[in-house]
Coordinates of C-alpha atoms and ligand atoms in Angstrom, one line a residue:
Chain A
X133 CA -24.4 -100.1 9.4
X134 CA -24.1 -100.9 12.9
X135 CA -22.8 -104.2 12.1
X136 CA -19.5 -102.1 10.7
X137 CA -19.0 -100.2 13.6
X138 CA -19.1 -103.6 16.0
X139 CA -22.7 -103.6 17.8
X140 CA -22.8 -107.0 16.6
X141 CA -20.1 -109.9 16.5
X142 CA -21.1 -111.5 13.5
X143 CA -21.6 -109.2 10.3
X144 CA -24.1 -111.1 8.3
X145 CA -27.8 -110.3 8.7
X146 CA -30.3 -112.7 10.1
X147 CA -33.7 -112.1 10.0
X148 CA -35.4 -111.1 12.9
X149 CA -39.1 -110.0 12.9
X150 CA -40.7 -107.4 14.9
X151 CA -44.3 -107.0 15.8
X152 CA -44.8 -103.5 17.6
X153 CA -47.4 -101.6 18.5
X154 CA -48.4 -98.8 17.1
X155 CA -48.8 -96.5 20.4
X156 CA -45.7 -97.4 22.4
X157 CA -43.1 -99.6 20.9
X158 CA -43.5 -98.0 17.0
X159 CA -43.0 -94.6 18.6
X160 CA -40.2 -95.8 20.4
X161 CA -38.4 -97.2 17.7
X162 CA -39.4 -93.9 16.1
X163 CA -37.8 -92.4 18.7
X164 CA -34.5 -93.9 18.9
X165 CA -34.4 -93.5 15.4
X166 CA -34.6 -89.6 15.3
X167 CA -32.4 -89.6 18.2
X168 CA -30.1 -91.2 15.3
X169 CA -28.9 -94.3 18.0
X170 CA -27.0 -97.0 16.2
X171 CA -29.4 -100.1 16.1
X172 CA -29.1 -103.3 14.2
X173 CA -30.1 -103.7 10.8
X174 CA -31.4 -107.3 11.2
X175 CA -35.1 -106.2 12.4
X176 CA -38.3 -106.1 10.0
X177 CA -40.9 -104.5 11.7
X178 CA -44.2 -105.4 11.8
X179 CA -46.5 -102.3 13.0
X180 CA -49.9 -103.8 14.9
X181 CA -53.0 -101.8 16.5
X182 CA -51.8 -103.5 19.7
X183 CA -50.1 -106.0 21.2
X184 CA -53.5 -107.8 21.9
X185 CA -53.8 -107.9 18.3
X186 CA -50.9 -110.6 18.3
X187 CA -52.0 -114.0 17.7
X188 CA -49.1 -116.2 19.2
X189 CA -49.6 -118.2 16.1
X190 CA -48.1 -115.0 14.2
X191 CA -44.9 -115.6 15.7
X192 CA -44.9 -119.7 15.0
X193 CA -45.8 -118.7 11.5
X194 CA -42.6 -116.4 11.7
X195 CA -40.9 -118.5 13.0
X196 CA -41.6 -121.7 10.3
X197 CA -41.6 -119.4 7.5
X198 CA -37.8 -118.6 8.1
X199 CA -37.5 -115.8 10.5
X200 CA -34.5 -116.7 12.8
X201 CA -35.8 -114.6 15.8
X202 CA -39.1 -112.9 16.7
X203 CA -39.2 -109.7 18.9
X204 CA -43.0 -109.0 20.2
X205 CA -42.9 -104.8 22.2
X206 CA -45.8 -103.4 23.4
X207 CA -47.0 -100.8 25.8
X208 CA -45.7 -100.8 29.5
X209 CA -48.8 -102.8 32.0
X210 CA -51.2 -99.6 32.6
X211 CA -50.2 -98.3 29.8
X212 CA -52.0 -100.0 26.9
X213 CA -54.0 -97.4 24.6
X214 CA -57.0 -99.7 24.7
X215 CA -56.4 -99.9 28.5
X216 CA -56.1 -103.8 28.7
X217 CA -54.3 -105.2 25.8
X218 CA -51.3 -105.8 26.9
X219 CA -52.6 -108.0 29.8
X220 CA -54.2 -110.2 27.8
X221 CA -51.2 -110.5 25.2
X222 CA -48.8 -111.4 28.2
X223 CA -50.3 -114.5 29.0
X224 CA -50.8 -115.8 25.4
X225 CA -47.0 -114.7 24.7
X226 CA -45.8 -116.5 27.9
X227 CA -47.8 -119.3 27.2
X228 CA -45.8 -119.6 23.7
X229 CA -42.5 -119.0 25.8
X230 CA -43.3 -121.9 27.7
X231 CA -44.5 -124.3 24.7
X232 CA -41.7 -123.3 22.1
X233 CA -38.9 -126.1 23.6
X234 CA -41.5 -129.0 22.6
X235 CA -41.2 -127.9 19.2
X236 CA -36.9 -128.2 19.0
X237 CA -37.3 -123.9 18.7
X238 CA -35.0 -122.4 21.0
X239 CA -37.4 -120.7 23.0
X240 CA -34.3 -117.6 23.1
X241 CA -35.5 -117.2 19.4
X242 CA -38.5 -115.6 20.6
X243 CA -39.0 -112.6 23.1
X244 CA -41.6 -110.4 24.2
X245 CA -40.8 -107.2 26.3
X246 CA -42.4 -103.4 26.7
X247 CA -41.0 -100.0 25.4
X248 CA -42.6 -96.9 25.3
X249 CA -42.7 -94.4 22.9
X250 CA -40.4 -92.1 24.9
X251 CA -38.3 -94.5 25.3
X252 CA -35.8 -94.4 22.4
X253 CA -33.0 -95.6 24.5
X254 CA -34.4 -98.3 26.3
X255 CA -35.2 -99.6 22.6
X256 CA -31.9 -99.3 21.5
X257 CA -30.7 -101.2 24.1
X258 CA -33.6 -104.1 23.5
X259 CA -32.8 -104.6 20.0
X260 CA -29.7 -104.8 20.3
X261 CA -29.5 -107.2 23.3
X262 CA -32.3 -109.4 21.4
X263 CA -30.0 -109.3 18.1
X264 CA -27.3 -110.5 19.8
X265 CA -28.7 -112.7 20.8
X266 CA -29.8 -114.1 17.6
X267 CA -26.6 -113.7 16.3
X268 CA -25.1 -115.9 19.0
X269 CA -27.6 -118.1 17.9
X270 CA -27.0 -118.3 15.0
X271 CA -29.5 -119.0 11.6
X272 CA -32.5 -120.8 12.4
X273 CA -32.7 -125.0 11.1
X274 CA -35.2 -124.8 9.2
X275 CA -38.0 -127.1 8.6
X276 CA -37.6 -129.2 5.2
X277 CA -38.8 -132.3 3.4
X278 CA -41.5 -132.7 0.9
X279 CA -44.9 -134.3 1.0
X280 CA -45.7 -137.5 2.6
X281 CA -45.2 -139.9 -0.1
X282 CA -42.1 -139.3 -1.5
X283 CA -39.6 -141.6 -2.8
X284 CA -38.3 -142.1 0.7
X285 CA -41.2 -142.5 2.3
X286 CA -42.4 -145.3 0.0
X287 CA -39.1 -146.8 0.1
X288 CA -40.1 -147.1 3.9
X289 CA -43.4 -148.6 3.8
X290 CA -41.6 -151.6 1.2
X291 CA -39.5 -152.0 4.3
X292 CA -41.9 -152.2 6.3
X293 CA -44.0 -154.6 4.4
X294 CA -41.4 -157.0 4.4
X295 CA -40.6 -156.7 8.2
X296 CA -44.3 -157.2 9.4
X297 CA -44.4 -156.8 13.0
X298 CA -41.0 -155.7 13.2
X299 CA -41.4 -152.7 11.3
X300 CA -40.9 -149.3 12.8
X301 CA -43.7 -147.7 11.9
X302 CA -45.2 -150.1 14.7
X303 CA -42.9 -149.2 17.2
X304 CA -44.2 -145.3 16.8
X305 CA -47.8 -146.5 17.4
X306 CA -46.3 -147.1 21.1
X307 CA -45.4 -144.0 22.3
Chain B
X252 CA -77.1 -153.9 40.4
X253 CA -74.4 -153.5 37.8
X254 CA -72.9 -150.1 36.6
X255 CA -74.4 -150.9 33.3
X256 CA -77.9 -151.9 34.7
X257 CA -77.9 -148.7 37.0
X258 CA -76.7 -146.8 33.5
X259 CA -79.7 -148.3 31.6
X260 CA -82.5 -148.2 33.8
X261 CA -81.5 -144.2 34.8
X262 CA -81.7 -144.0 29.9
X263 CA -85.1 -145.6 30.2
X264 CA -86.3 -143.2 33.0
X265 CA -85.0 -139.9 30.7
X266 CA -85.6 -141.3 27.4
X267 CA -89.2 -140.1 26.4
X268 CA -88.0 -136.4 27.2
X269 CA -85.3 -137.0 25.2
X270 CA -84.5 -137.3 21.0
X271 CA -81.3 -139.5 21.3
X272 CA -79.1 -140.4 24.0
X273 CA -75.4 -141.5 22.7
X274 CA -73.7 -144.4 24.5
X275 CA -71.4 -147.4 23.1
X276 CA -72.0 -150.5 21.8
X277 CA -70.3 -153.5 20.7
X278 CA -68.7 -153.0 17.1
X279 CA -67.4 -154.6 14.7
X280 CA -65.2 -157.6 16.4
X281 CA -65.2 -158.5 20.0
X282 CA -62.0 -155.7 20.3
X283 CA -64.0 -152.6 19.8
X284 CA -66.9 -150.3 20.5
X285 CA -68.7 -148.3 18.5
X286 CA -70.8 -145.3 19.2
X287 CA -74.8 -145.9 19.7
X288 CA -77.8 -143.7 19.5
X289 CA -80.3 -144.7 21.4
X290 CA -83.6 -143.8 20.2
X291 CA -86.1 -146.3 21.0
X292 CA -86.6 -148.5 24.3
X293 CA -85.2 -151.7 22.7
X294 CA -81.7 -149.9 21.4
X295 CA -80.9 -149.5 25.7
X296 CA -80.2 -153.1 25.5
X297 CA -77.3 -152.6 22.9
X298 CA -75.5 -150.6 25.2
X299 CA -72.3 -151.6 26.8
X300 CA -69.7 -149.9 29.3
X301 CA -66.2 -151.2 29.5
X302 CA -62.5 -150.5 28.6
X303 CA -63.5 -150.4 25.0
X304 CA -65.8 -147.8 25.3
X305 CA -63.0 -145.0 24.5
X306 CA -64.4 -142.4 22.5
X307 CA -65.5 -139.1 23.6
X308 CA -68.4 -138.7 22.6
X309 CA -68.9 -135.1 23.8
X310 CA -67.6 -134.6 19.9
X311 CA -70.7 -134.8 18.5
X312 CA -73.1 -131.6 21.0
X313 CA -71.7 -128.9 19.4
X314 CA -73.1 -130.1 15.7
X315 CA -76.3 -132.0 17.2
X316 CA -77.4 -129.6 19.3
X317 CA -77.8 -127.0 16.5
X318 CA -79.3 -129.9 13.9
X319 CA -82.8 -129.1 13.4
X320 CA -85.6 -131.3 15.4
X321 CA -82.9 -132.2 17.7
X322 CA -83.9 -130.4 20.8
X323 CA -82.6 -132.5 24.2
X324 CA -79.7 -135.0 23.8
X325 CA -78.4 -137.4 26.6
X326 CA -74.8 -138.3 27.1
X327 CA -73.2 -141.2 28.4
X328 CA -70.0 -139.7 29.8
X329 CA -66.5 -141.3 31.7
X330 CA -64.7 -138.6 33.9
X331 CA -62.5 -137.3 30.9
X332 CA -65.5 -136.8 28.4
X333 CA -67.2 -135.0 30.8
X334 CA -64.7 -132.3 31.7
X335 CA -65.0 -131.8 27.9
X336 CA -69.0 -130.5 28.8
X337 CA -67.9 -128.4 31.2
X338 CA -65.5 -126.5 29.4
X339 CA -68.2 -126.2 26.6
X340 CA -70.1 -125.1 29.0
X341 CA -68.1 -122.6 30.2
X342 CA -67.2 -121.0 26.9
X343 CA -71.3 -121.1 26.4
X344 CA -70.3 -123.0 23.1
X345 CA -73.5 -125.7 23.8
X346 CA -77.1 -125.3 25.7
X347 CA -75.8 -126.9 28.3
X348 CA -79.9 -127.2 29.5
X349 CA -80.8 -129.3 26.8
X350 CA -78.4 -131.9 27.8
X351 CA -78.4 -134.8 30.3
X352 CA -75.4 -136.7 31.4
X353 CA -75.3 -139.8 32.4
X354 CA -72.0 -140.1 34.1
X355 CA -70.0 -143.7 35.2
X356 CA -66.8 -144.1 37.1
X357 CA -63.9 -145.3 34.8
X358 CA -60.7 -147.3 35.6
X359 CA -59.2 -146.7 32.6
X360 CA -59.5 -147.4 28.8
X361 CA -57.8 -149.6 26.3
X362 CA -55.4 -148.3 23.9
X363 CA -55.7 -150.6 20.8
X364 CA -52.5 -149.5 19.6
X365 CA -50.6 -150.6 22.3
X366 CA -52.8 -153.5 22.7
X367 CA -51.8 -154.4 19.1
X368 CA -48.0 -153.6 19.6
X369 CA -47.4 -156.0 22.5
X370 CA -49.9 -158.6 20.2
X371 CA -47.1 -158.2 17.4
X372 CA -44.2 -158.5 19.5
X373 CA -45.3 -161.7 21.4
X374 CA -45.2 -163.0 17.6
X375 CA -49.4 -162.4 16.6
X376 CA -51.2 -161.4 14.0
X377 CA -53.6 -158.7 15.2
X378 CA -56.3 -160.1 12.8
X379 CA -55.9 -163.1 15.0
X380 CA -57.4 -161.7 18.0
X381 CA -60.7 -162.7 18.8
X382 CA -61.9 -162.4 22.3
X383 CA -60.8 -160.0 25.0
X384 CA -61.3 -160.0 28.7
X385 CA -60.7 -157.7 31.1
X386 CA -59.7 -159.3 34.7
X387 CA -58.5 -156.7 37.5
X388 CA -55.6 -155.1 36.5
X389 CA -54.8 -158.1 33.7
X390 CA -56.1 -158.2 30.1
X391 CA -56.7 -161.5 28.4
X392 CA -56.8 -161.6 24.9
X393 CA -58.1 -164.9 22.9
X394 CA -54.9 -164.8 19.8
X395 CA -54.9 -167.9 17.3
X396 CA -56.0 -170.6 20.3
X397 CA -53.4 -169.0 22.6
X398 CA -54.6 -166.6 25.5
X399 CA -52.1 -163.7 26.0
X400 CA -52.1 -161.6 29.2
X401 CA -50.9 -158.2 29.5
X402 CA -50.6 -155.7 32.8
X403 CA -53.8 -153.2 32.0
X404 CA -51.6 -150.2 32.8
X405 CA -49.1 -151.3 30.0
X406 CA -52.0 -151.7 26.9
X407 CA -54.2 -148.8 28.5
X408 CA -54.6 -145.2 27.2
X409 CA -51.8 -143.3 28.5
X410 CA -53.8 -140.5 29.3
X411 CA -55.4 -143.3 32.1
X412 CA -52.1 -143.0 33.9
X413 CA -52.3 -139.6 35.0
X414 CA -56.1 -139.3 35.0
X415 CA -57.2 -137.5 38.5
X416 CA -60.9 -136.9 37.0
X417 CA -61.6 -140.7 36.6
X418 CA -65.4 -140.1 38.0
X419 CA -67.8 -138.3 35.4
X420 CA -68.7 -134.7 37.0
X421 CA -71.2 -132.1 36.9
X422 CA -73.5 -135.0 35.5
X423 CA -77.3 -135.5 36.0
X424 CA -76.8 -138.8 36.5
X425 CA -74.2 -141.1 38.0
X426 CA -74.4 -145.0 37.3
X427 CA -71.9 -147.3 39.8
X428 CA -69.8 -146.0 42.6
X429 CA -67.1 -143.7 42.4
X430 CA -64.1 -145.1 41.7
X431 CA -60.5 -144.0 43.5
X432 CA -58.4 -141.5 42.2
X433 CA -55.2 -142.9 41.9
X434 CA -52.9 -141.5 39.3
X435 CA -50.0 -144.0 38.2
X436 CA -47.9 -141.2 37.2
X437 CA -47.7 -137.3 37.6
X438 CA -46.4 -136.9 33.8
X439 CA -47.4 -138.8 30.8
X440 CA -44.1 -141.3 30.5
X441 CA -44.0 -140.3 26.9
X442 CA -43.7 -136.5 27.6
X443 CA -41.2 -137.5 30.1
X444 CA -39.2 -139.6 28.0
X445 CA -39.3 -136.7 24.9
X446 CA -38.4 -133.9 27.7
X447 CA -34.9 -135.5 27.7
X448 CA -33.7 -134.8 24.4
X449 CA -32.1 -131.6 23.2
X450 CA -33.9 -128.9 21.3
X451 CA -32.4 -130.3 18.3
X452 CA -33.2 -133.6 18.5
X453 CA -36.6 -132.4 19.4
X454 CA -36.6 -130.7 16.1
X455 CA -35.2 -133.2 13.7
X456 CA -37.8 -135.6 15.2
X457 CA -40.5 -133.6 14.6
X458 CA -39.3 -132.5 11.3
X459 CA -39.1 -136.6 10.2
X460 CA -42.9 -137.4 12.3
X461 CA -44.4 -134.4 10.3
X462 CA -44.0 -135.1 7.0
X463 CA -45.8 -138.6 7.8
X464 CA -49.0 -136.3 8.3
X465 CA -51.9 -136.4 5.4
X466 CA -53.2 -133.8 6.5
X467 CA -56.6 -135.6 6.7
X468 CA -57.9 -133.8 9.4
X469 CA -59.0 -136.6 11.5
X470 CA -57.4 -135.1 14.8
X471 CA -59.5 -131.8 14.4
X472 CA -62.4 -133.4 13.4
X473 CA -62.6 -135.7 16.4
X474 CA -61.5 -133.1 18.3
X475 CA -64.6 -132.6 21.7
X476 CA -63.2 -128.7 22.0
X477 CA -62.6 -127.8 18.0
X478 CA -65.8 -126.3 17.5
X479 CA -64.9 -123.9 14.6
X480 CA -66.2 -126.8 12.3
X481 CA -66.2 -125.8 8.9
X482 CA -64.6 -122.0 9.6
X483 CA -61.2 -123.5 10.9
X484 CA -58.3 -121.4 9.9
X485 CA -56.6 -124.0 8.5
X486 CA -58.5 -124.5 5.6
X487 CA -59.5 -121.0 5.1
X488 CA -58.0 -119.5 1.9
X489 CA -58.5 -115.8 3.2
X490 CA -57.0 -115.8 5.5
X491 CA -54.3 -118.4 4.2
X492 CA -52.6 -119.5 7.4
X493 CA -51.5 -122.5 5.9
X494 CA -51.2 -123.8 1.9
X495 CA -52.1 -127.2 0.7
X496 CA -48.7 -128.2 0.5
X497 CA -48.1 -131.1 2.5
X498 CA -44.4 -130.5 3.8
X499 CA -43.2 -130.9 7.5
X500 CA -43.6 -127.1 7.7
X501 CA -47.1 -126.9 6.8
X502 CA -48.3 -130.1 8.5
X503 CA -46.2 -128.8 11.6
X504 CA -48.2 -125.2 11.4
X505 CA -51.1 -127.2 11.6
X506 CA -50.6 -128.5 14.7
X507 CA -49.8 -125.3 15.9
X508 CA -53.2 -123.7 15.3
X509 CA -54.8 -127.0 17.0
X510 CA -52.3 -126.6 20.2
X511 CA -53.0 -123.1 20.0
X512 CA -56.4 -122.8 20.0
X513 CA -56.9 -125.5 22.5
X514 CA -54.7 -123.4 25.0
X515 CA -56.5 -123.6 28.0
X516 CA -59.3 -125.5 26.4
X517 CA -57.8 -128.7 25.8
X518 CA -59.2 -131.5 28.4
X519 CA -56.2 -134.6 27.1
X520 CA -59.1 -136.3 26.1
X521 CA -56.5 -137.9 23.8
X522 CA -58.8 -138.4 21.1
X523 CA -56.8 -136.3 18.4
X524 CA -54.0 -138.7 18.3
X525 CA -55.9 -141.8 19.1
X526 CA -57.7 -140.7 15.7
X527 CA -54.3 -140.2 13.3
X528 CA -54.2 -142.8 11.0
X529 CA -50.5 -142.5 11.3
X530 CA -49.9 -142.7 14.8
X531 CA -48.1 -138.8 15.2
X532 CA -47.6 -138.1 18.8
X533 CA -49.1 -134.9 18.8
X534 CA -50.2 -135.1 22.5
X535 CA -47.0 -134.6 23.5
X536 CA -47.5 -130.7 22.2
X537 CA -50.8 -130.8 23.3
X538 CA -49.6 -132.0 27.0
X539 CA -47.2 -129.5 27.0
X540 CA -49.7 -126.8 26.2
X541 CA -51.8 -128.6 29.4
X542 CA -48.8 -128.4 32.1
X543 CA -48.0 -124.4 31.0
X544 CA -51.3 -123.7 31.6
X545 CA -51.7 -125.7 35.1
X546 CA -48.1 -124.0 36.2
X547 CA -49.0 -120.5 35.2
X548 CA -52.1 -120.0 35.9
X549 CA -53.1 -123.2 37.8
X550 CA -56.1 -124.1 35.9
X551 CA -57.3 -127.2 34.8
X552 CA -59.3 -127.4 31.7
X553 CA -63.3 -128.7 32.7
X554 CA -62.7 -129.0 36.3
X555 CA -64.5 -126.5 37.6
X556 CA -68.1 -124.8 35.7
X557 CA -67.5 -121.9 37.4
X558 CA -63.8 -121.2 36.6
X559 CA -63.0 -118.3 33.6
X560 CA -60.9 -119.7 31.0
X561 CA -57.1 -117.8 31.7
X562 CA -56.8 -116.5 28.5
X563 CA -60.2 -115.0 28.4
X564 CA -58.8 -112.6 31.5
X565 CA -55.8 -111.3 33.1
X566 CA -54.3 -110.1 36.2
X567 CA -52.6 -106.7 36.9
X568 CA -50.1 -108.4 38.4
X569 CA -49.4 -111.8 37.4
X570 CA -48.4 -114.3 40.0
X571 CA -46.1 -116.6 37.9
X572 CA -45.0 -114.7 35.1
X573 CA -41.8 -112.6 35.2
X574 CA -41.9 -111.7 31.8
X575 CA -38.8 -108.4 32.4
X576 CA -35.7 -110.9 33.6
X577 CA -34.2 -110.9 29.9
Ligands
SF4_754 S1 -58.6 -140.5 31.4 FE1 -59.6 -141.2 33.2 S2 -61.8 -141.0 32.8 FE2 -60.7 -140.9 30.8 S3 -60.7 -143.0 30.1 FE3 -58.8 -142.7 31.3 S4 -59.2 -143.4 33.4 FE4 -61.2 -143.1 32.2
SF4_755 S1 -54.9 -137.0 12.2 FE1 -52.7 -137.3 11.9 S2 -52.4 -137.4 9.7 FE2 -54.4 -136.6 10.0 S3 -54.1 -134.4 10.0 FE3 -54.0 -135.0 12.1 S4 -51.8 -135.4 12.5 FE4 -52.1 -135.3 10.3
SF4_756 S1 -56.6 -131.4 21.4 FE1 -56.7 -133.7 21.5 S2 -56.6 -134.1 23.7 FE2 -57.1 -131.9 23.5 S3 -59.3 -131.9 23.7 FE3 -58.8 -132.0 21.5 S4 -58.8 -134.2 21.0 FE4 -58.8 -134.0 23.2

């Protein structure tokens, strides 16, 4: 809906997965959502216990499984409902911010932020920016090809058999 | 005395308190070593220490030291295995009282890969090796009646190149002198050389290099610091983090788990992808992991017994991470 009324420059939705917590971020989105703010359609939301609760493997598995961006909203630092989740969910996140160009995934695909549940606007404004973003972006590439010994990979070992030494496969072992 | 006299005499001292004490030995052919338990007096005299001795053998104290009658074990350990201990240590994962060290100086280890690469390319068979000496910073290598030399630093494990823990520490024992610490380079050339493509590149090549994987597991299973064993997500139905299809997707979210769980674990032992039977270069995601963790939080995996692992605390305020600028 927002997409009609020009929140967002390209009209086709992407998807972009959302893991919130349940005390701040959830209520937030709540928030902005009885507040009736315009927000972009593109989000799934995924409600946790608490940002600590987010292995930074959920988001990699997100993120090969098709998702073309991953949001991560927790409670403000302090204000973590189990007092210290959040602290120990930063560092694993910004760890995975920091690993993510290694892998060829824009590292802008994936962002991790705090919003409380009063904080209806403040949302607004995050999922929007982050959408954008995406949308900028573009749809993820995607991770393809089947098994190991396919017809092309044979094709390449026969190659490589009748190279010998040349063959490419040795020059890999170099690296 | 030599390093490997010292090394043997200081086994025969500790052996009757001990039930094995795991060292190399001379394999199969005069280009590789294999791992020995020592048992008895007269096995000492099979043990060797030189460039060949690679493996870590820290791999096998989380499985031996909860194997029945197996109460003290003794470890022959180069710098980079023993960081390994430590961080075991660390994360209590091994009784770190029922084990001895016995720690050597290294100057580096051979990587038979690129050993056999540079063989190939000067026209060789690798089969055709049969002796191999190591002189200085030269390696000789006996190849069909010619003798081949090669610069250590260019047929060494690249891991050696960086390698600021060269002497064994936190160790019992220590057999030879200490040797300098004299890293070749700050950055593994390889990381160096992959940092320069484009995130798309990056992607496609990974995308090509992962459906080569079989999945055969060799990279955890060698792995000092996987100690999940036979619990590892990756081969857990329920949860069912990854299938059993073999597609660059799933073989790539494979590696993610290992990088992942070796976040602020992993010591670059290198022994994950000295282990692949197809050569992947996952140590370039595992190196990455390693420099994110030293720049954030400025910790070294296994340097330091008394350090806390990062991710198993936090800081109110974090000095490096600015995690509101977007
Ligand atoms: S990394 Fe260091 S300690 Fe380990 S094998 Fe290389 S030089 Fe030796
Ligand atoms: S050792 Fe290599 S082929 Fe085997 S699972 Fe690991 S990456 Fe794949
Ligand atoms: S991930 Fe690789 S380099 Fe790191 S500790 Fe394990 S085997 Fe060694």
């Amino acid at each position: 809906m927002s997409a009609r009324n020009g929140v967002l420059s390209d009209t086709r939705e992407l998807r972009v997965v959302g893991f919130l917590c349940n005390w701040c971020s959830y209520g937030g989105a709540d928030t902005a959502g009885v507040a009736r703010f315009e927000q972009p359609t593109d989000l799934r939301i995924i409600r946790v216990p608490c940002s600590g609760r987010i292995d930074p493997l959920f988001i990699m598995r997100a993120l090969v499984s098709g998702a073309d961006g991953v949001l991560v909203s927790g409670c403000h630092p302090r204000d973590c409902h189990y007092a210290e989740g959040n602290y120990y969910a930063r560092r694993r996140l910004e760890l995975l911010k920091q690993f993510l160009p290694i892998t060829g995934i824009d590292p802008q695909r994936f962002e991790y932020t705090w919003v409380s549940a009063s904080e209806g606007a403040r949302w607004q404004e995050v999922v929007t920016k982050f959408t954008n973003r995406i949308h900028e972006l573009g749809p993820a590439p995607r991770m393809q090809g089947g098994s190991g010994y396919d017809e092309l990979c044979l094709k390449q070992i026969e190659e490589g058999v009748k190279q010998g030494p040349a063959c490419p496969c040795h020059k890999e072992r170099a690296l | 005395m030599s390093t490997l006299e010292q090394l043997k005499e200081q086994i025969r001292k500790a052996l009757p308190d001990l039930d094995v004490v795991i060292g190399w030995e001379q394999g199969y052919d005069a280009m590789h070593a294999t791992p020995l338990f020592i048992r008895t007096e007269e096995d000492i005299d099979r043990l060797i220490w030189s460039p060949l001795c690679v493996h870590s053998l820290g791999t096998y104290l989380t499985g031996l030291t909860k194997t029945p009658n197996v109460r003290k074990v003794g470890l022959v350990v180069k710098g980079c295995d023993s960081r390994a201990i430590v961080q075991l240590t660390q994360e209590r994962m091994i009784p770190r009282e029922n084990i001895v060290l016995f720690g050597v100086g290294c100057t580096g280890c051979l990587s038979h890969a690129r050993l056999e690469y540079k063989v190939e390319q000067g026209g060789h068979y690798v089969e055709d090796m049969h002796s191999i000496t190591f002189n200085g910073d030269k390696v000789e290598v006996a190849v069909n009646g010619d003798v081949e030399s090669f610069d250590f630093d260019t047929v060494c494990l690249e891991k050696c190149l960086t390698c600021r823990f060269p002497n064994a520490i936190a160790t019992e024992h220590f057999a030879g002198e200490q040797v300098p610490v004299a890293p070749k380079c700050e950055k593994a050339p390889s990381l160096e050389a992959f940092e320069k493509l484009s995130l798309e590149e990056r992607f496609a090549f990974w995308q090509d290099q992962m459906r080569r994987c079989v999945r055969c597991y060799a990279c955890r299973n060698t792995c000092p610091m996987c100690v999940c064993r036979d619990h590892c997500i990756s081969t857990s139905r329920n949860p069912h983090w990854v299938s059993q299809e073999t597609s660059s997707a799933e073989n790539f979210m494979f590696q993610m788990i290992h990088t992942m769980h070796l976040a602020g674990r992993c010591i670059e032992c290198g022994e994950c992808q000295r282990a692949c039977p197809v050569d992947l270069p996952i140590m370039l995601f595992r190196r990455t992991m390693v420099h994110a963790m030293k720049d954030t939080f400025g910790y070294i995996s296994g340097a330091d017994p008394e350090a806390t692992p990062p991710l198993l605390t936090f800081k109110v305020e974090e000095d490096n991470i600015k995690e509101r600028g977007w």
